[in-house]
Coordinates of C-alpha atoms and ligand atoms in Angstrom, one line a residue:
Chain A
M7 CA 56.7 -28.1 9.0
G8 CA 59.3 -27.5 11.7
Q9 CA 60.0 -29.8 14.6
T10 CA 57.6 -29.8 17.5
P11 CA 59.2 -27.7 20.3
Q12 CA 60.1 -29.6 23.4
K13 CA 59.4 -26.6 25.7
W14 CA 56.9 -23.9 25.0
P15 CA 57.7 -20.3 25.9
G16 CA 55.8 -18.7 28.8
I17 CA 54.4 -20.2 32.0
E18 CA 52.4 -23.4 31.8
L19 CA 49.0 -23.4 33.5
S20 CA 47.9 -26.4 35.5
N21 CA 44.4 -27.6 36.2
D22 CA 44.8 -26.5 39.8
D23 CA 45.6 -23.0 38.7
L24 CA 42.2 -22.9 37.0
L25 CA 40.4 -24.6 39.9
N26 CA 41.9 -22.3 42.5
K27 CA 41.1 -19.2 40.4
K28 CA 44.7 -18.2 40.1
V29 CA 43.8 -17.2 36.6
T30 CA 41.3 -14.5 35.7
Q31 CA 38.3 -16.4 34.2
T32 CA 34.6 -16.3 33.6
R33 CA 32.6 -19.4 34.1
Y34 CA 29.2 -19.9 32.7
H35 CA 26.9 -23.0 32.4
P36 CA 24.3 -22.5 29.7
R37 CA 20.8 -23.6 30.6
A38 CA 19.6 -25.6 27.6
K39 CA 17.2 -28.3 28.5
F40 CA 15.0 -30.0 26.0
S41 CA 12.1 -32.4 26.0
W42 CA 11.5 -33.5 22.5
S43 CA 8.1 -34.8 21.4
A44 CA 8.8 -38.2 19.9
G45 CA 5.9 -37.8 17.5
E46 CA 3.5 -40.3 16.0
A47 CA 5.9 -42.8 14.5
M48 CA 8.6 -42.8 17.2
S49 CA 6.1 -43.0 20.1
R50 CA 4.6 -46.2 18.7
F51 CA 8.1 -47.6 18.0
L52 CA 9.3 -46.9 21.6
N53 CA 6.1 -48.3 23.2
E54 CA 6.5 -51.5 21.1
L55 CA 10.1 -51.9 22.5
K56 CA 8.6 -52.3 25.9
E57 CA 6.7 -55.3 24.5
G58 CA 9.9 -56.7 23.1
R59 CA 8.8 -56.0 19.5
L60 CA 10.1 -54.1 16.5
I61 CA 7.7 -52.3 14.3
G62 CA 8.0 -50.5 11.0
R63 CA 5.8 -48.6 8.6
E64 CA 4.9 -49.7 5.1
C65 CA 5.1 -47.3 2.1
K66 CA 2.7 -48.9 -0.5
H67 CA 3.9 -46.5 -3.2
C68 CA 7.5 -47.6 -2.9
N69 CA 6.7 -51.1 -1.7
K70 CA 9.0 -50.7 1.2
I71 CA 8.9 -51.4 5.0
L72 CA 10.5 -48.4 6.6
F73 CA 12.4 -49.0 9.8
P74 CA 12.7 -47.1 12.1
P75 CA 9.1 -46.2 11.3
R76 CA 8.2 -42.8 9.8
M77 CA 4.8 -41.2 9.0
F78 CA 6.1 -40.1 5.6
C79 CA 8.4 -41.7 3.1
E80 CA 11.6 -39.8 2.2
Q81 CA 11.7 -41.4 -1.2
C82 CA 8.2 -40.6 -2.6
F83 CA 7.2 -37.9 0.0
K84 CA 3.8 -39.6 0.5
P85 CA 2.3 -40.5 3.8
T86 CA 3.2 -44.1 4.8
S87 CA 0.2 -46.5 4.9
K88 CA 0.3 -49.0 7.7
W89 CA 2.1 -50.5 10.7
V90 CA 4.0 -53.8 10.2
Y91 CA 5.8 -55.9 12.8
I92 CA 9.2 -57.1 11.8
K93 CA 11.6 -59.6 13.3
D94 CA 14.2 -59.0 16.0
T95 CA 16.9 -60.7 13.9
G96 CA 19.1 -59.2 11.2
T97 CA 22.4 -59.0 9.5
I98 CA 25.5 -56.9 10.5
Q99 CA 25.9 -54.3 7.7
T100 CA 29.1 -52.8 9.3
Y101 CA 30.8 -52.8 12.7
S102 CA 33.7 -51.3 14.6
I103 CA 35.5 -52.4 17.7
S104 CA 36.1 -49.4 19.9
Y105 CA 39.1 -49.5 22.2
L106 CA 38.4 -46.0 23.5
D107 CA 35.5 -45.1 25.8
K108 CA 33.4 -41.9 25.4
D109 CA 36.1 -39.9 27.2
A110 CA 38.8 -41.3 24.9
K111 CA 40.2 -43.4 27.7
R112 CA 41.8 -46.7 26.6
I113 CA 39.7 -49.7 27.7
T114 CA 40.6 -53.4 28.0
N115 CA 37.2 -54.8 27.1
P116 CA 36.4 -53.1 23.8
I117 CA 32.9 -52.0 22.8
Y118 CA 31.5 -53.8 19.7
V119 CA 29.2 -51.4 17.9
G120 CA 27.6 -51.4 14.4
V121 CA 24.5 -51.3 12.2
V122 CA 22.1 -54.2 11.8
S123 CA 19.7 -54.4 8.9
I124 CA 16.6 -56.0 10.4
D125 CA 14.8 -59.0 8.8
G126 CA 11.5 -57.9 7.4
A127 CA 12.5 -54.3 6.9
S128 CA 13.5 -53.1 3.5
E129 CA 17.2 -53.0 2.4
K130 CA 19.4 -50.5 4.3
M131 CA 16.8 -50.2 7.0
G132 CA 17.9 -51.1 10.5
I133 CA 19.3 -50.0 13.8
M134 CA 22.7 -49.1 15.2
H135 CA 23.5 -51.0 18.4
Y136 CA 26.0 -52.9 20.5
F137 CA 27.1 -56.5 19.8
G138 CA 27.6 -59.0 22.6
E139 CA 28.7 -62.7 22.9
V140 CA 31.2 -62.0 20.1
T141 CA 35.0 -61.7 19.9
K142 CA 37.2 -59.7 17.5
D143 CA 37.8 -63.0 15.8
T144 CA 34.1 -64.1 15.4
I145 CA 32.4 -60.8 14.5
H146 CA 32.1 -60.2 10.8
I147 CA 30.1 -58.2 8.2
G148 CA 27.2 -60.4 7.1
M149 CA 26.9 -62.2 10.5
K150 CA 23.3 -63.1 11.4
V151 CA 22.3 -61.7 14.8
K152 CA 19.3 -61.5 17.2
A153 CA 18.3 -59.0 19.8
K154 CA 19.1 -59.7 23.4
W155 CA 16.2 -58.0 25.2
K156 CA 16.2 -56.8 28.8
P157 CA 13.6 -58.5 31.1
P158 CA 10.1 -57.0 30.6
L159 CA 10.0 -55.1 33.9
E160 CA 13.3 -53.4 33.2
R161 CA 12.2 -52.0 29.8
T162 CA 11.5 -48.2 29.6
G163 CA 10.7 -47.5 26.0
S164 CA 14.3 -46.9 24.9
I165 CA 16.5 -48.5 22.3
L166 CA 18.5 -49.7 25.3
D167 CA 15.5 -52.1 26.0
I168 CA 17.7 -54.2 23.7
E169 CA 20.9 -54.9 25.6
Y170 CA 22.8 -55.9 22.5
F171 CA 22.6 -58.1 19.4
R172 CA 24.2 -61.5 19.7
P173 CA 25.0 -64.2 17.1
L174 CA 21.9 -66.1 15.9
K175 CA 22.1 -69.7 17.0
E176 CA 21.5 -72.5 14.6
G177 CA 17.8 -73.4 14.1
E178 CA 16.8 -70.2 15.8
Q179 CA 14.3 -67.8 14.3
Chain B
M4 CA 15.7 -13.2 -13.9
K5 CA 12.3 -12.8 -12.1
V6 CA 11.6 -15.0 -9.1
G7 CA 8.2 -15.6 -7.7
I8 CA 6.4 -17.5 -4.9
I9 CA 4.2 -20.3 -6.4
G10 CA 3.5 -22.4 -3.3
I11 CA 2.6 -21.6 0.3
G12 CA 2.3 -24.2 3.2
I13 CA 1.7 -23.4 6.9
A14 CA 1.3 -25.9 9.7
G15 CA 0.4 -24.8 13.2
F16 CA 0.6 -22.4 15.0
R17 CA 0.0 -23.6 18.5
T18 CA 1.5 -23.1 21.9
T19 CA 2.5 -26.7 22.1
T20 CA 2.3 -29.7 19.7
P21 CA 3.0 -32.8 21.9
E22 CA 1.5 -35.3 19.4
L23 CA 3.9 -34.5 16.5
S24 CA 7.6 -34.5 16.2
W25 CA 9.2 -31.4 14.6
K26 CA 9.8 -33.5 11.5
E27 CA 6.1 -34.5 11.2
L28 CA 5.0 -30.9 11.8
T29 CA 7.4 -29.7 9.0
Y30 CA 6.2 -32.4 6.7
E31 CA 2.7 -31.1 7.0
A32 CA 3.7 -27.6 5.9
A33 CA 5.8 -29.0 3.1
A34 CA 3.1 -31.3 1.7
K35 CA 0.7 -28.3 1.7
A36 CA 3.2 -26.1 -0.1
Y37 CA 3.9 -28.6 -2.8
Q38 CA 0.2 -29.3 -3.3
D39 CA -0.4 -25.5 -3.6
A40 CA 2.4 -25.2 -6.1
G41 CA 1.3 -28.3 -8.0
V42 CA 4.9 -29.7 -7.9
D43 CA 6.4 -33.1 -7.0
P44 CA 9.2 -32.2 -4.6
R45 CA 11.1 -35.3 -5.7
K46 CA 11.2 -34.2 -9.3
D47 CA 10.3 -30.6 -9.8
V48 CA 12.0 -28.9 -6.8
K49 CA 15.7 -28.5 -7.6
A50 CA 17.1 -27.3 -4.3
F51 CA 16.0 -27.0 -0.7
V52 CA 16.8 -24.4 2.0
T53 CA 16.2 -24.9 5.7
C54 CA 16.5 -22.1 8.3
A55 CA 17.4 -23.3 11.8
E56 CA 19.5 -22.6 14.8
D57 CA 21.0 -25.5 16.8
Y58 CA 20.1 -24.1 20.2
W59 CA 16.4 -23.8 19.3
E60 CA 16.3 -27.4 18.1
G61 CA 18.5 -29.0 20.7
F62 CA 20.6 -30.8 18.1
G63 CA 24.2 -30.1 17.3
I64 CA 25.0 -29.6 13.6
F65 CA 21.3 -29.5 12.8
D66 CA 22.1 -29.6 9.1
E67 CA 22.1 -33.4 9.0
F68 CA 18.5 -33.6 10.1
T69 CA 17.0 -31.3 7.4
P70 CA 16.4 -33.2 4.2
D71 CA 13.6 -35.9 4.5
Q72 CA 10.7 -33.9 5.9
I73 CA 10.9 -31.4 3.0
G74 CA 11.5 -34.0 0.3
G75 CA 15.2 -33.2 0.0
A76 CA 16.8 -36.6 0.6
L77 CA 19.7 -37.2 -1.9
R78 CA 19.2 -33.6 -3.4
P79 CA 20.9 -30.2 -3.1
V80 CA 20.1 -29.0 0.4
C81 CA 21.6 -26.3 2.6
T82 CA 20.8 -24.8 6.0
V83 CA 20.9 -21.1 6.8
C84 CA 21.4 -20.3 10.5
G85 CA 19.1 -17.3 10.4
D86 CA 15.5 -16.1 10.0
G87 CA 13.2 -17.4 7.2
I88 CA 13.8 -14.2 5.1
H89 CA 17.5 -15.0 5.1
G90 CA 16.5 -18.4 3.7
L91 CA 14.2 -16.7 1.2
A92 CA 17.0 -14.5 0.0
T93 CA 19.2 -17.6 -0.4
G94 CA 16.6 -19.3 -2.5
F95 CA 16.0 -16.1 -4.5
M96 CA 19.7 -15.9 -5.3
Q97 CA 20.0 -19.6 -6.2
I98 CA 17.4 -19.1 -8.8
Q99 CA 18.8 -15.8 -10.1
T100 CA 22.1 -17.5 -10.8
G101 CA 20.4 -19.8 -13.2
L102 CA 21.7 -22.8 -11.4
V103 CA 18.2 -24.0 -10.4
D104 CA 14.7 -23.0 -11.3
V105 CA 12.5 -24.2 -8.4
V106 CA 13.6 -23.9 -4.8
A107 CA 11.8 -24.8 -1.5
V108 CA 12.5 -22.7 1.5
E109 CA 11.5 -24.0 5.0
A110 CA 11.6 -22.6 8.5
H111 CA 10.0 -24.1 11.6
S112 CA 9.6 -23.7 15.3
K113 CA 9.2 -26.6 17.8
I114 CA 10.1 -24.2 20.6
S115 CA 7.8 -26.1 23.0
D116 CA 10.5 -28.8 23.0
L117 CA 12.9 -26.2 24.7
L118 CA 12.3 -26.1 28.4
T119 CA 14.7 -23.3 29.1
Y120 CA 13.9 -20.6 26.6
E121 CA 15.4 -17.8 28.7
G122 CA 18.5 -19.8 29.3
V123 CA 19.2 -20.1 25.6
V124 CA 18.5 -16.4 25.0
Q125 CA 20.8 -15.5 27.9
H126 CA 23.5 -17.8 26.4
A127 CA 23.4 -15.5 23.3
L128 CA 24.8 -12.6 25.4
D129 CA 28.5 -11.7 25.4
P130 CA 30.3 -14.0 27.8
I131 CA 32.6 -11.3 29.3
W132 CA 30.6 -8.1 29.1
N133 CA 27.0 -9.2 29.7
K134 CA 26.7 -12.7 31.0
P135 CA 28.1 -12.0 34.4
L136 CA 25.2 -9.7 35.0
R137 CA 22.8 -12.6 34.8
G138 CA 19.1 -11.8 35.0
H139 CA 16.3 -12.3 32.4
P140 CA 17.7 -11.3 29.0
F141 CA 14.5 -9.5 28.0
Y142 CA 15.6 -6.5 30.0
V143 CA 17.4 -5.7 26.8
A144 CA 13.9 -5.0 25.3
G145 CA 13.1 -2.7 28.3
L146 CA 16.3 -0.8 27.6
E147 CA 15.5 -0.4 23.9
M148 CA 11.8 0.5 24.5
N149 CA 12.8 3.2 27.0
A150 CA 15.4 4.8 24.6
F151 CA 13.1 4.5 21.6
L152 CA 10.0 6.1 23.2
R153 CA 12.0 9.0 24.6
A154 CA 13.8 9.7 21.3
S155 CA 10.7 9.3 19.0
G156 CA 8.0 10.8 21.1
N157 CA 5.8 7.6 20.7
T158 CA 4.1 6.7 24.0
E159 CA 3.3 3.6 26.1
K160 CA -0.3 4.0 25.0
H161 CA 0.7 3.9 21.4
C162 CA 2.5 0.6 22.1
A163 CA -0.6 -0.8 23.8
A164 CA -2.6 0.1 20.7
V165 CA -0.3 -2.2 18.6
V166 CA -1.1 -5.1 20.9
E167 CA -4.8 -4.4 20.8
K168 CA -4.8 -4.3 17.0
N169 CA -2.6 -7.3 16.4
R170 CA -4.3 -9.7 18.8
N171 CA -7.7 -8.7 17.5
N172 CA -6.5 -9.2 13.9
A173 CA -5.4 -12.6 14.9
L174 CA -8.9 -13.6 15.7
R175 CA -9.5 -13.6 11.9
N176 CA -6.5 -15.8 11.2
G177 CA -7.1 -19.6 11.5
I178 CA -3.4 -20.3 12.2
A179 CA -3.0 -17.8 15.0
A180 CA -2.2 -19.1 18.5
Y181 CA -2.8 -15.9 20.5
G182 CA -5.9 -14.2 19.0
A183 CA -7.8 -12.3 21.8
N184 CA -10.2 -9.4 22.1
V185 CA -7.9 -7.5 24.5
D186 CA -8.4 -3.7 24.8
L187 CA -6.0 -0.8 25.6
N188 CA -6.8 -0.9 29.3
D189 CA -6.1 -4.7 29.6
I190 CA -2.6 -4.1 28.1
L191 CA -1.8 -0.9 30.0
T192 CA -2.7 -2.4 33.3
S193 CA -1.0 -5.8 32.7
E194 CA 1.9 -6.4 35.1
K195 CA 5.2 -4.6 34.5
A196 CA 7.8 -7.0 33.1
F197 CA 10.9 -4.9 32.0
D198 CA 9.7 -1.4 32.6
P199 CA 8.4 0.3 30.4
L200 CA 7.6 -3.1 28.8
K201 CA 4.5 -4.8 30.2
K202 CA 3.6 -8.5 30.2
L203 CA 0.9 -8.3 27.4
E204 CA 3.4 -6.5 25.2
I205 CA 5.6 -9.6 24.8
S206 CA 4.8 -12.2 22.2
G207 CA 4.1 -15.7 23.4
L208 CA 6.0 -18.5 21.8
A209 CA 4.4 -20.9 19.4
D210 CA 5.2 -24.1 17.4
G211 CA 4.7 -24.0 13.6
A212 CA 6.2 -24.6 10.2
V213 CA 6.2 -22.6 7.0
V214 CA 7.3 -23.8 3.5
L215 CA 7.4 -21.7 0.4
V216 CA 8.1 -22.8 -3.1
L217 CA 10.0 -20.3 -5.3
A218 CA 10.2 -20.5 -9.1
S219 CA 11.8 -18.6 -11.9
D220 CA 9.4 -16.8 -14.3
V221 CA 10.1 -19.5 -16.9
A222 CA 9.5 -22.4 -14.5
A223 CA 6.3 -20.8 -13.2
K224 CA 5.0 -20.5 -16.7
K225 CA 5.8 -24.1 -17.4
L226 CA 4.1 -25.2 -14.2
K227 CA 1.1 -22.9 -15.1
R228 CA 1.2 -21.0 -11.9
K229 CA 0.6 -17.3 -11.3
P230 CA 3.3 -16.3 -8.9
V231 CA 3.6 -13.5 -6.3
W232 CA 6.8 -11.8 -7.5
I233 CA 9.7 -11.2 -5.1
K234 CA 10.8 -7.7 -6.2
G235 CA 13.6 -7.2 -3.7
V236 CA 15.3 -8.7 -0.7
G237 CA 17.8 -7.2 1.8
W238 CA 19.4 -8.0 5.1
A239 CA 21.7 -6.3 7.5
N240 CA 23.0 -6.2 11.1
D241 CA 23.7 -3.3 13.4
S242 CA 26.9 -3.1 15.5
P243 CA 27.3 -6.4 17.4
S244 CA 27.4 -5.4 21.1
L245 CA 24.8 -4.0 23.4
E246 CA 27.1 -1.1 24.2
T247 CA 27.7 0.1 20.7
R248 CA 24.3 -0.3 19.0
E249 CA 21.7 2.4 18.3
W250 CA 19.0 2.0 20.9
E251 CA 16.7 4.7 19.4
R252 CA 16.2 3.2 16.0
A253 CA 16.4 -0.1 14.3
K254 CA 19.5 0.5 12.1
Y255 CA 19.5 -3.1 10.9
A256 CA 16.0 -2.6 9.5
E257 CA 16.9 0.7 7.8
L258 CA 19.9 -0.9 6.1
A259 CA 18.1 -4.1 5.1
A260 CA 15.2 -2.0 3.6
Q261 CA 17.7 0.3 1.7
M262 CA 19.1 -2.8 0.0
A263 CA 15.6 -4.3 -0.8
Y264 CA 14.3 -0.9 -2.0
R265 CA 17.3 -0.5 -4.3
I266 CA 16.7 -4.0 -5.9
A267 CA 13.0 -3.4 -6.1
K268 CA 13.5 0.1 -7.4
V269 CA 11.2 1.5 -4.7
K270 CA 11.8 5.3 -4.4
N271 CA 9.1 6.3 -2.0
P272 CA 8.2 3.3 0.2
A273 CA 5.2 4.9 2.0
R274 CA 3.5 5.7 -1.3
E275 CA 4.5 2.7 -3.4
I276 CA 3.8 0.0 -0.8
D277 CA 0.2 -0.8 0.2
F278 CA 0.6 -2.8 3.4
A279 CA 3.2 -4.3 5.7
E280 CA 4.0 -7.3 7.9
V281 CA 6.8 -6.2 10.3
D282 CA 8.4 -7.8 13.3
D283 CA 6.4 -7.1 16.5
R284 CA 7.9 -9.5 19.0
F285 CA 7.5 -6.6 21.5
S286 CA 4.8 -4.0 21.0
Y287 CA 7.2 -1.1 20.5
K288 CA 9.1 -3.0 17.8
E289 CA 6.2 -2.6 15.3
L290 CA 6.4 1.2 15.7
Q291 CA 10.2 1.3 15.6
H292 CA 10.3 -1.0 12.5
L293 CA 7.6 1.1 10.6
E294 CA 9.7 4.2 11.1
S295 CA 13.0 2.5 10.2
L296 CA 11.5 1.1 7.0
G297 CA 10.4 4.6 6.0
L298 CA 6.7 3.5 6.1
A299 CA 6.0 6.0 8.9
K300 CA 7.6 9.4 9.5
K301 CA 9.9 9.5 12.6
G302 CA 7.8 9.8 15.7
Q303 CA 4.5 9.3 13.8
A304 CA 4.1 5.4 13.9
G305 CA 2.3 5.6 17.2
K306 CA -0.2 8.2 16.1
M307 CA -0.9 6.3 12.9
T308 CA -1.7 3.2 15.0
A309 CA -3.9 5.1 17.5
N310 CA -5.7 6.8 14.6
G311 CA -6.5 3.4 13.0
D312 CA -4.4 4.0 9.9
T313 CA -2.6 0.6 10.4
A314 CA -5.9 -1.3 11.1
L315 CA -7.3 -3.8 8.7
D316 CA -9.5 -1.1 7.2
G317 CA -6.9 1.7 7.6
K318 CA -4.9 3.6 5.0
F319 CA -1.8 1.4 5.5
P320 CA -2.7 -2.0 7.2
V321 CA 0.2 -3.4 9.3
N322 CA 0.3 -7.0 10.6
A323 CA -3.1 -8.0 9.2
S324 CA -2.0 -11.6 10.1
G325 CA -2.0 -10.7 13.8
G326 CA 1.8 -10.5 13.8
S327 CA 3.9 -12.3 16.4
L328 CA 1.8 -10.8 19.2
G329 CA -1.3 -12.4 17.7
C330 CA 0.0 -15.5 15.9
G331 CA 2.9 -16.4 18.3
D332 CA 6.6 -16.0 18.1
V333 CA 7.7 -18.9 15.9
V334 CA 11.4 -18.1 16.2
E335 CA 13.2 -18.6 12.8
A336 CA 9.9 -19.2 11.0
S337 CA 8.7 -15.6 11.9
G338 CA 10.0 -13.9 8.8
L339 CA 8.9 -16.7 6.4
H340 CA 5.4 -16.6 8.0
R341 CA 5.2 -12.9 7.2
V342 CA 6.3 -13.4 3.6
A343 CA 3.6 -16.1 3.4
E344 CA 1.0 -13.7 4.7
V345 CA 2.0 -11.0 2.2
A346 CA 1.8 -13.5 -0.6
L347 CA -1.6 -14.7 0.6
Q348 CA -2.9 -11.1 0.7
L349 CA -1.5 -10.4 -2.8
R350 CA -3.2 -13.6 -4.1
G351 CA -6.5 -12.6 -2.5
D352 CA -6.4 -15.8 -0.3
A353 CA -6.3 -14.1 3.1
G354 CA -9.9 -15.0 4.0
K355 CA -11.6 -13.0 6.8
R356 CA -8.7 -10.5 7.0
Q357 CA -8.3 -10.0 3.2
L358 CA -7.2 -6.4 2.4
D359 CA -8.8 -4.7 -0.6
G360 CA -6.9 -3.9 -3.8
V361 CA -3.4 -4.5 -2.5
K362 CA -0.6 -4.8 -5.2
V363 CA 2.7 -4.4 -3.3
G364 CA 3.6 -5.5 0.2
I365 CA 6.6 -5.7 2.4
A366 CA 7.7 -8.3 5.0
Q367 CA 10.4 -7.6 7.6
S368 CA 12.0 -9.8 10.2
W369 CA 14.2 -9.4 13.2
R370 CA 16.0 -12.4 14.9
G371 CA 15.0 -11.2 18.4
I372 CA 16.9 -10.5 21.6
P373 CA 19.9 -9.9 21.7
T374 CA 20.5 -9.7 17.9
T375 CA 20.4 -6.9 15.5
S376 CA 19.8 -9.2 12.5
G377 CA 17.1 -7.9 10.2
A378 CA 15.8 -8.9 6.8
V379 CA 13.3 -7.5 4.3
A380 CA 11.4 -8.8 1.3
I381 CA 9.2 -6.8 -1.1
M382 CA 6.6 -8.6 -3.1
G383 CA 4.1 -7.6 -5.8
V384 CA 1.4 -8.9 -8.1
N385 CA 3.1 -7.4 -11.2
Q386 CA 6.5 -8.2 -12.5
Ligands
LIG22 ZN1 7.5 -44.2 -0.6

């Protein structure tokens, strides 16, 4: 590998050159809008979020509680058997502290994000979400956490009806 | 090594399926196919192929969403960005290598989830040459129909006869979404869309899923199944751009068929093949494809249709299923649906539209506007 050149040959283009159409260009915005049917399992799951509850499906063949819920089991390929409410507490499986936002800009208040395995669901079944009320020194794999729900009237049937997961307090269920 | 179809599963077809996710719809087709084949997908099926295109689904890198609904979690899985017959060819080859002995091939349409179908088709046009012209991309079909009719001598009335036949055939098919007792006059007087193409000559979209289970001759014997044999497969594309392709004929179908005929050792297709399922997304396409596959003489497909030769009780039935015009355009599942129909006919399981005494059938697909992607599969009851 050679050295990175300090100056590239040719004429550099600026953003203004593009915006002011000084450069020959074709612009096109694809029209691609979707409205996915959530389906039987996800529709129930999303409606339960509005009530501040998490729900899974039981596979009686595998003796498992699938979460998020599914109408069929990926392990045995049989239809799942019944709805089961699970708790809104769980354990951090893994996490990361993101110092870049979605546009890759550096941020001072980092985003805590990770996967929580939910109490009452089978192993390795859970939800990816934000963490709050934690610092880089307190958050850890294996930490017990609980959902911080939005107020009932602000819930829309979205995973964002949970604001974030926060540390479980002592004596709390 | 011989490869056969031992399981067929179809879910849908309907114009919309709001109560099911595309995963739940596909699961239904897969569960039916495994039941039909008498296999446990978690043990007996050794590899899985999904046919999907990101823009139809609305997911980027769709590959990651494919395993669970077909029983392929933690197993060898791959995605083909193409029509179901491209996927069938992939499964066929995987078995022929000896690497695996049972393969599931899946293709589905949840096209009702896409709100801007025309927008996605338009996005498939060349960004410099064609996109600046805007407009509805189906005018490409109008261009082709015009050139094809002029060159072949087939007429608009012949094209209308295709629609009449297919939508009436679909009334005998439980899965069809667009069965209707339309007649020639209804079609010829339907509003002009992309002249000479009229509104009723365009297939409507539908949701649906198709899963087929393929097996080697040895595996089929072990599973005690009587397969429908895949005798040959082929696929090809014409020149890529609108400006360099052949408008008068479906070159891609000719080339795909040549390949399939060579593998299947078919010398005289019109004589050796008993019936066909060919792409009919637009009325004229059925005629063009029949001629390109060598199943009708040049310029004769229209007359054959008008004479009733391609009807259910004709000399050479075409699209007994109802085709895309009658069943609905199920995007990438279109070709696999036609393979499934040929297999059902050869097994004698086609119900009210069962053809008598058929032994060899052909299925052909086209990926639609603006592509020139075509694929062909030839199937038979005898090895
Ligand atoms: Zn299970």
